[in-house]
GROMACS .gro file of C-alpha atoms in nm:
model
  362
    1UNK     CA    1   0.356  -0.003   2.385
    2UNK     CA    2   0.180   0.302   2.238
    3UNK     CA    3  -0.166   0.197   2.151
    4UNK     CA    4  -0.312   0.297   1.847
    5UNK     CA    5  -0.625   0.491   2.051
    6UNK     CA    6  -0.626   0.520   2.417
    7UNK     CA    7  -0.993   0.675   2.519
    8UNK     CA    8  -0.983   0.668   2.894
    9UNK     CA    9  -0.603   0.879   2.833
   10UNK     CA   10  -0.792   1.100   2.612
   11UNK     CA   11  -1.084   1.194   2.804
   12UNK     CA   12  -0.906   1.212   3.145
   13UNK     CA   13  -0.892   1.567   3.094
   14UNK     CA   14  -1.302   1.643   3.092
   15UNK     CA   15  -1.339   1.365   3.406
   16UNK     CA   16  -1.435   1.629   3.662
   17UNK     CA   17  -1.629   1.838   3.458
   18UNK     CA   18  -1.847   1.501   3.305
   19UNK     CA   19  -1.840   1.378   3.646
   20UNK     CA   20  -2.020   1.748   3.759
   21UNK     CA   21  -2.259   1.718   3.448
   22UNK     CA   22  -2.350   1.360   3.496
   23UNK     CA   23  -2.474   1.468   3.908
   24UNK     CA   24  -2.677   1.743   3.754
   25UNK     CA   25  -2.834   1.526   3.503
   26UNK     CA   26  -2.915   1.272   3.756
   27UNK     CA   27  -3.081   1.564   3.963
   28UNK     CA   28  -3.296   1.691   3.699
   29UNK     CA   29  -3.491   1.366   3.663
   30UNK     CA   30  -3.513   1.420   3.256
   31UNK     CA   31  -3.362   1.177   3.057
   32UNK     CA   32  -3.515   1.215   2.700
   33UNK     CA   33  -3.522   1.512   2.502
   34UNK     CA   34  -3.445   1.749   2.756
   35UNK     CA   35  -3.229   2.050   2.817
   36UNK     CA   36  -2.879   1.905   2.756
   37UNK     CA   37  -2.982   1.830   2.388
   38UNK     CA   38  -3.167   2.164   2.294
   39UNK     CA   39  -2.818   2.331   2.444
   40UNK     CA   40  -2.580   2.084   2.258
   41UNK     CA   41  -2.833   2.126   1.906
   42UNK     CA   42  -2.801   2.507   1.977
   43UNK     CA   43  -2.422   2.492   2.051
   44UNK     CA   44  -2.339   2.261   1.739
   45UNK     CA   45  -2.558   2.468   1.503
   46UNK     CA   46  -2.366   2.794   1.626
   47UNK     CA   47  -2.011   2.651   1.609
   48UNK     CA   48  -2.061   2.500   1.254
   49UNK     CA   49  -2.243   2.813   1.102
   50UNK     CA   50  -2.575   2.597   1.072
   51UNK     CA   51  -2.902   2.717   1.070
   52UNK     CA   52  -3.064   2.366   1.242
   53UNK     CA   53  -2.901   2.118   1.414
   54UNK     CA   54  -3.104   1.798   1.520
   55UNK     CA   55  -2.953   1.510   1.757
   56UNK     CA   56  -2.971   1.178   1.679
   57UNK     CA   57  -2.915   0.848   1.788
   58UNK     CA   58  -2.608   0.768   1.553
   59UNK     CA   59  -2.437   0.883   1.266
   60UNK     CA   60  -2.582   0.605   1.046
   61UNK     CA   61  -2.949   0.721   1.155
   62UNK     CA   62  -2.823   1.062   1.062
   63UNK     CA   63  -2.761   0.960   0.721
   64UNK     CA   64  -3.051   0.752   0.664
   65UNK     CA   65  -3.312   0.998   0.837
   66UNK     CA   66  -3.167   1.289   0.592
   67UNK     CA   67  -3.235   1.061   0.277
   68UNK     CA   68  -3.582   0.956   0.388
   69UNK     CA   69  -3.616   1.333   0.489
   70UNK     CA   70  -3.595   1.432   0.120
   71UNK     CA   71  -3.882   1.150  -0.007
   72UNK     CA   72  -3.695   1.047  -0.279
   73UNK     CA   73  -3.886   0.793  -0.504
   74UNK     CA   74  -3.827   0.449  -0.429
   75UNK     CA   75  -3.496   0.304  -0.618
   76UNK     CA   76  -3.338   0.657  -0.672
   77UNK     CA   77  -2.973   0.688  -0.753
   78UNK     CA   78  -2.759   0.828  -0.478
   79UNK     CA   79  -2.384   0.901  -0.593
   80UNK     CA   80  -2.148   0.794  -0.307
   81UNK     CA   81  -1.779   0.732  -0.298
   82UNK     CA   82  -1.649   0.362  -0.363
   83UNK     CA   83  -1.403   0.372  -0.045
   84UNK     CA   84  -1.582   0.486   0.218
   85UNK     CA   85  -1.678   0.302   0.544
   86UNK     CA   86  -1.996   0.081   0.481
   87UNK     CA   87  -2.217   0.284   0.707
   88UNK     CA   88  -2.251   0.531   0.401
   89UNK     CA   89  -2.358   0.303   0.173
   90UNK     CA   90  -2.576   0.148   0.410
   91UNK     CA   91  -2.774   0.459   0.492
   92UNK     CA   92  -2.862   0.472   0.094
   93UNK     CA   93  -2.990   0.126   0.119
   94UNK     CA   94  -3.160   0.113   0.412
   95UNK     CA   95  -3.345   0.413   0.281
   96UNK     CA   96  -3.440   0.226  -0.014
   97UNK     CA   97  -3.271   0.392  -0.248
   98UNK     CA   98  -2.947   0.268  -0.497
   99UNK     CA   99  -2.589   0.333  -0.422
  100UNK     CA  100  -2.409   0.447  -0.753
  101UNK     CA  101  -2.015   0.381  -0.658
  102UNK     CA  102  -1.760   0.669  -0.749
  103UNK     CA  103  -1.394   0.608  -0.735
  104UNK     CA  104  -1.210   0.814  -0.503
  105UNK     CA  105  -0.883   1.036  -0.584
  106UNK     CA  106  -0.566   0.834  -0.463
  107UNK     CA  107  -0.401   1.086  -0.279
  108UNK     CA  108  -0.698   1.262  -0.104
  109UNK     CA  109  -0.900   0.945  -0.044
  110UNK     CA  110  -1.190   1.159  -0.149
  111UNK     CA  111  -1.443   1.126  -0.411
  112UNK     CA  112  -1.321   1.245  -0.745
  113UNK     CA  113  -1.524   1.532  -0.895
  114UNK     CA  114  -1.405   1.465  -1.290
  115UNK     CA  115  -1.566   1.090  -1.222
  116UNK     CA  116  -1.920   1.190  -1.089
  117UNK     CA  117  -2.063   1.343  -1.357
  118UNK     CA  118  -2.037   1.015  -1.594
  119UNK     CA  119  -2.251   0.805  -1.358
  120UNK     CA  120  -2.539   1.096  -1.296
  121UNK     CA  121  -2.840   0.947  -1.490
  122UNK     CA  122  -3.213   1.058  -1.487
  123UNK     CA  123  -3.267   0.893  -1.207
  124UNK     CA  124  -2.949   1.024  -0.990
  125UNK     CA  125  -3.102   1.294  -0.706
  126UNK     CA  126  -2.842   1.298  -0.459
  127UNK     CA  127  -2.454   1.296  -0.394
  128UNK     CA  128  -2.334   1.195  -0.130
  129UNK     CA  129  -2.001   1.301  -0.017
  130UNK     CA  130  -1.774   1.167   0.249
  131UNK     CA  131  -1.520   1.385   0.415
  132UNK     CA  132  -1.286   1.114   0.489
  133UNK     CA  133  -0.998   1.095   0.776
  134UNK     CA  134  -1.099   1.454   0.848
  135UNK     CA  135  -1.027   1.595   0.513
  136UNK     CA  136  -1.327   1.791   0.338
  137UNK     CA  137  -1.399   1.709  -0.060
  138UNK     CA  138  -1.348   1.939  -0.322
  139UNK     CA  139  -1.676   2.088  -0.242
  140UNK     CA  140  -1.685   2.385  -0.529
  141UNK     CA  141  -1.682   2.149  -0.827
  142UNK     CA  142  -1.910   1.890  -0.657
  143UNK     CA  143  -2.154   2.181  -0.600
  144UNK     CA  144  -2.131   2.276  -0.923
  145UNK     CA  145  -2.216   1.984  -1.076
  146UNK     CA  146  -2.491   1.938  -0.824
  147UNK     CA  147  -2.628   2.253  -0.919
  148UNK     CA  148  -2.556   2.185  -1.324
  149UNK     CA  149  -2.789   1.842  -1.255
  150UNK     CA  150  -3.058   1.921  -0.990
  151UNK     CA  151  -2.915   1.746  -0.748
  152UNK     CA  152  -2.884   1.755  -0.349
  153UNK     CA  153  -2.549   1.735  -0.169
  154UNK     CA  154  -2.526   1.564   0.130
  155UNK     CA  155  -2.262   1.523   0.370
  156UNK     CA  156  -2.096   1.257   0.592
  157UNK     CA  157  -1.934   1.456   0.803
  158UNK     CA  158  -1.863   1.172   1.068
  159UNK     CA  159  -1.485   1.174   1.041
  160UNK     CA  160  -1.482   1.604   1.013
  161UNK     CA  161  -1.571   1.779   1.294
  162UNK     CA  162  -1.401   2.104   1.277
  163UNK     CA  163  -1.266   2.047   0.897
  164UNK     CA  164  -1.254   2.376   0.682
  165UNK     CA  165  -1.328   2.446   0.328
  166UNK     CA  166  -1.291   2.765   0.171
  167UNK     CA  167  -1.341   2.953   0.497
  168UNK     CA  168  -1.659   2.725   0.610
  169UNK     CA  169  -1.712   2.425   0.825
  170UNK     CA  170  -1.805   2.079   0.728
  171UNK     CA  171  -2.158   1.996   0.787
  172UNK     CA  172  -2.233   2.382   0.617
  173UNK     CA  173  -2.119   2.289   0.278
  174UNK     CA  174  -2.391   2.100   0.111
  175UNK     CA  175  -2.763   2.044   0.168
  176UNK     CA  176  -2.741   1.845   0.490
  177UNK     CA  177  -2.487   1.692   0.689
  178UNK     CA  178  -2.444   1.415   0.911
  179UNK     CA  179  -2.245   1.362   1.198
  180UNK     CA  180  -2.099   1.099   1.454
  181UNK     CA  181  -1.960   1.139   1.756
  182UNK     CA  182  -1.884   0.808   1.831
  183UNK     CA  183  -1.634   0.797   2.113
  184UNK     CA  184  -1.314   0.756   1.893
  185UNK     CA  185  -1.428   1.064   1.671
  186UNK     CA  186  -1.257   1.424   1.751
  187UNK     CA  187  -1.586   1.549   1.919
  188UNK     CA  188  -1.678   1.192   2.089
  189UNK     CA  189  -1.952   1.074   2.361
  190UNK     CA  190  -1.931   0.802   2.568
  191UNK     CA  191  -2.133   0.595   2.357
  192UNK     CA  192  -2.333   0.645   2.026
  193UNK     CA  193  -2.444   0.944   1.943
  194UNK     CA  194  -2.519   1.171   1.613
  195UNK     CA  195  -2.658   1.483   1.455
  196UNK     CA  196  -2.806   1.618   1.153
  197UNK     CA  197  -2.694   1.977   1.024
  198UNK     CA  198  -2.923   2.179   0.769
  199UNK     CA  199  -3.005   2.484   0.699
  200UNK     CA  200  -3.310   2.420   0.527
  201UNK     CA  201  -3.630   2.429   0.765
  202UNK     CA  202  -3.832   2.208   0.590
  203UNK     CA  203  -3.563   1.896   0.613
  204UNK     CA  204  -3.464   1.998   0.965
  205UNK     CA  205  -3.859   1.948   1.027
  206UNK     CA  206  -3.890   1.629   0.884
  207UNK     CA  207  -3.545   1.515   1.039
  208UNK     CA  208  -3.703   1.592   1.379
  209UNK     CA  209  -4.033   1.375   1.278
  210UNK     CA  210  -3.844   1.107   1.145
  211UNK     CA  211  -3.639   1.045   1.471
  212UNK     CA  212  -3.939   1.033   1.694
  213UNK     CA  213  -4.148   0.776   1.591
  214UNK     CA  214  -4.236   1.031   1.336
  215UNK     CA  215  -4.448   1.269   1.592
  216UNK     CA  216  -4.473   1.626   1.686
  217UNK     CA  217  -4.798   1.576   1.919
  218UNK     CA  218  -4.717   1.248   2.132
  219UNK     CA  219  -4.907   0.955   2.001
  220UNK     CA  220  -5.022   1.186   1.682
  221UNK     CA  221  -4.765   1.030   1.396
  222UNK     CA  222  -4.740   1.161   1.068
  223UNK     CA  223  -4.462   0.964   0.902
  224UNK     CA  224  -4.336   0.633   0.957
  225UNK     CA  225  -4.031   0.736   1.178
  226UNK     CA  226  -3.830   0.592   1.421
  227UNK     CA  227  -3.706   0.617   1.776
  228UNK     CA  228  -3.347   0.790   1.689
  229UNK     CA  229  -3.287   1.066   1.947
  230UNK     CA  230  -2.987   1.182   2.082
  231UNK     CA  231  -2.932   1.075   2.477
  232UNK     CA  232  -2.950   1.338   2.712
  233UNK     CA  233  -2.638   1.198   2.897
  234UNK     CA  234  -2.450   1.195   2.581
  235UNK     CA  235  -2.547   1.554   2.544
  236UNK     CA  236  -2.456   1.650   2.859
  237UNK     CA  237  -2.103   1.521   2.806
  238UNK     CA  238  -2.103   1.647   2.428
  239UNK     CA  239  -2.178   2.017   2.559
  240UNK     CA  240  -1.840   1.977   2.743
  241UNK     CA  241  -1.650   1.859   2.536
  242UNK     CA  242  -1.756   2.060   2.278
  243UNK     CA  243  -1.603   2.348   2.432
  244UNK     CA  244  -1.254   2.192   2.408
  245UNK     CA  245  -1.287   2.097   2.036
  246UNK     CA  246  -1.061   2.386   1.856
  247UNK     CA  247  -0.825   2.337   2.103
  248UNK     CA  248  -0.806   1.927   2.055
  249UNK     CA  249  -0.814   1.996   1.650
  250UNK     CA  250  -0.493   2.224   1.696
  251UNK     CA  251  -0.315   1.933   1.849
  252UNK     CA  252  -0.395   1.678   1.596
  253UNK     CA  253  -0.279   1.949   1.345
  254UNK     CA  254   0.052   1.985   1.541
  255UNK     CA  255   0.134   1.645   1.568
  256UNK     CA  256   0.022   1.587   1.138
  257UNK     CA  257   0.264   1.871   1.100
  258UNK     CA  258   0.531   1.687   1.294
  259UNK     CA  259   0.474   1.356   1.110
  260UNK     CA  260   0.453   1.506   0.746
  261UNK     CA  261   0.808   1.734   0.829
  262UNK     CA  262   0.966   1.421   0.985
  263UNK     CA  263   0.840   1.105   0.841
  264UNK     CA  264   1.102   1.069   0.517
  265UNK     CA  265   1.106   0.702   0.457
  266UNK     CA  266   1.042   0.680   0.085
  267UNK     CA  267   0.857   0.321   0.086
  268UNK     CA  268   0.607   0.498   0.293
  269UNK     CA  269   0.331   0.716   0.110
  270UNK     CA  270   0.216   1.038   0.332
  271UNK     CA  271  -0.120   1.205   0.308
  272UNK     CA  272  -0.169   1.520   0.152
  273UNK     CA  273  -0.001   1.825   0.324
  274UNK     CA  274  -0.179   2.105   0.147
  275UNK     CA  275  -0.437   2.189   0.384
  276UNK     CA  276  -0.270   2.096   0.740
  277UNK     CA  277  -0.435   2.362   0.902
  278UNK     CA  278  -0.778   2.305   0.757
  279UNK     CA  279  -0.820   1.925   0.776
  280UNK     CA  280  -0.938   1.828   1.120
  281UNK     CA  281  -0.709   1.507   1.083
  282UNK     CA  282  -0.933   1.263   1.272
  283UNK     CA  283  -0.699   1.003   1.142
  284UNK     CA  284  -0.359   1.020   0.958
  285UNK     CA  285  -0.319   0.721   0.717
  286UNK     CA  286  -0.029   0.641   0.502
  287UNK     CA  287  -0.028   0.403   0.218
  288UNK     CA  288   0.254   0.099   0.203
  289UNK     CA  289   0.293  -0.186  -0.040
  290UNK     CA  290   0.372  -0.466   0.242
  291UNK     CA  291   0.073  -0.358   0.491
  292UNK     CA  292   0.126  -0.633   0.732
  293UNK     CA  293   0.452  -0.674   0.721
  294UNK     CA  294   0.481  -0.278   0.788
  295UNK     CA  295   0.239  -0.328   1.061
  296UNK     CA  296   0.420  -0.586   1.242
  297UNK     CA  297   0.750  -0.396   1.211
  298UNK     CA  298   0.560  -0.131   1.393
  299UNK     CA  299   0.402  -0.361   1.628
  300UNK     CA  300   0.767  -0.501   1.716
  301UNK     CA  301   0.860  -0.141   1.790
  302UNK     CA  302   0.589  -0.097   2.027
  303UNK     CA  303   0.359   0.097   1.804
  304UNK     CA  304   0.023   0.001   1.766
  305UNK     CA  305  -0.185   0.065   1.395
  306UNK     CA  306  -0.511   0.037   1.289
  307UNK     CA  307  -0.655  -0.023   0.917
  308UNK     CA  308  -0.941   0.221   0.805
  309UNK     CA  309  -1.090   0.034   0.619
  310UNK     CA  310  -0.951  -0.313   0.523
  311UNK     CA  311  -1.198  -0.435   0.261
  312UNK     CA  312  -1.374  -0.216   0.001
  313UNK     CA  313  -1.771  -0.160   0.015
  314UNK     CA  314  -1.819  -0.368  -0.325
  315UNK     CA  315  -1.613  -0.642  -0.185
  316UNK     CA  316  -1.827  -0.727   0.155
  317UNK     CA  317  -2.067  -0.994   0.196
  318UNK     CA  318  -2.306  -0.773   0.246
  319UNK     CA  319  -2.292  -0.627  -0.084
  320UNK     CA  320  -2.213  -0.950  -0.267
  321UNK     CA  321  -2.407  -0.841  -0.585
  322UNK     CA  322  -2.193  -0.611  -0.647
  323UNK     CA  323  -1.816  -0.865  -0.589
  324UNK     CA  324  -1.770  -0.858  -0.967
  325UNK     CA  325  -1.726  -0.502  -1.035
  326UNK     CA  326  -1.443  -0.330  -1.007
  327UNK     CA  327  -1.305  -0.012  -0.865
  328UNK     CA  328  -0.921  -0.045  -0.889
  329UNK     CA  329  -0.841   0.240  -0.727
  330UNK     CA  330  -1.036   0.160  -0.402
  331UNK     CA  331  -0.928  -0.173  -0.420
  332UNK     CA  332  -0.561  -0.031  -0.403
  333UNK     CA  333  -0.655   0.199  -0.112
  334UNK     CA  334  -0.803  -0.092   0.062
  335UNK     CA  335  -0.491  -0.275   0.032
  336UNK     CA  336  -0.262  -0.051   0.123
  337UNK     CA  337  -0.379   0.189   0.372
  338UNK     CA  338  -0.269   0.202   0.775
  339UNK     CA  339  -0.383   0.465   1.007
  340UNK     CA  340  -0.076   0.558   1.268
  341UNK     CA  341  -0.136   0.683   1.603
  342UNK     CA  342  -0.287   1.038   1.607
  343UNK     CA  343  -0.469   1.179   1.884
  344UNK     CA  344  -0.467   1.434   2.195
  345UNK     CA  345  -0.308   1.148   2.462
  346UNK     CA  346   0.039   1.144   2.284
  347UNK     CA  347   0.316   1.293   2.414
  348UNK     CA  348   0.628   1.453   2.249
  349UNK     CA  349   0.808   1.158   2.307
  350UNK     CA  350   0.543   0.891   2.196
  351UNK     CA  351   0.579   1.138   1.879
  352UNK     CA  352   0.913   1.112   1.793
  353UNK     CA  353   0.917   0.712   1.839
  354UNK     CA  354   0.693   0.681   1.585
  355UNK     CA  355   0.843   0.917   1.374
  356UNK     CA  356   1.190   0.750   1.397
  357UNK     CA  357   1.037   0.397   1.400
  358UNK     CA  358   0.836   0.451   1.086
  359UNK     CA  359   1.155   0.636   0.921
  360UNK     CA  360   1.370   0.254   1.013
  361UNK     CA  361   1.124   0.057   0.837
  362UNK     CA  362   1.249  -0.115   0.499
   0.00000   0.00000   0.00000
């Protein structure tokens, strides 16, 4: 069986280095906001081309802390894609703000810039874009709309480590960006971890406050913050894996090219291939009309799959107040998407088997 994901196998190439940094970590006796976090913050900021990286506990916290750091008035409206993972939307609600959904483009799965302006009101304060599946949004158009309407642009780059748009990396395409380093990500820790990137010095300082109980000086609290600090051990692991991110993304792009060139089944709608060398290919997502039959066929032939994501946010029980709203493009996407295995542990034999079986589906 080819599993959708095998984290043990994916992390095997780094095992000896991780064991070494773990041993050094134990020897330091410093476990919170130490040299490993500082080293990772500096390295990841430099990698992405940002002035500031602030490590936090996870990707959801990163988004929420960004929103709180802007001090938007309560219940201000934040534009967000209607087909994202629910964390993007939870961050808005948790910050005391109102999510305003905009439909995606059916082929890219990212927010449709053409549909944004009609949703802007006098209460709109920001556009929260999501670089879904590792493909950067159409940021030139989105930034132009934001500038015209005096809005902030916040990137949910949780799936876009190393994604490129217009020569710049995700995380530097707006005013501030949130990253997740959940173990399944292209740059994955071995537990929860996240970061905020911004070139705005004032926002960076506010993010630092919010992640550490609202405190710069111990026992002196300037704002109502939280405990959301990047773990020192996870930072040490990320310092190891960051050095391999470009090569890992190259492997992903090579696999994506193989799928794009060789999967020819007309019943399977493939992802866009116009930025194959710029997308980070966190996920390789296809669409089929009868998803369960397709997944069963692949499973019977030894291929694991996943769904990202099976339920549209406005259909989740958590947002029952939105259950009667209609977002037909999102609903179609959530009904049809299937993620094929794509990761650095796949062998050439496994890749070819996946291609052959997908082509045999009818």
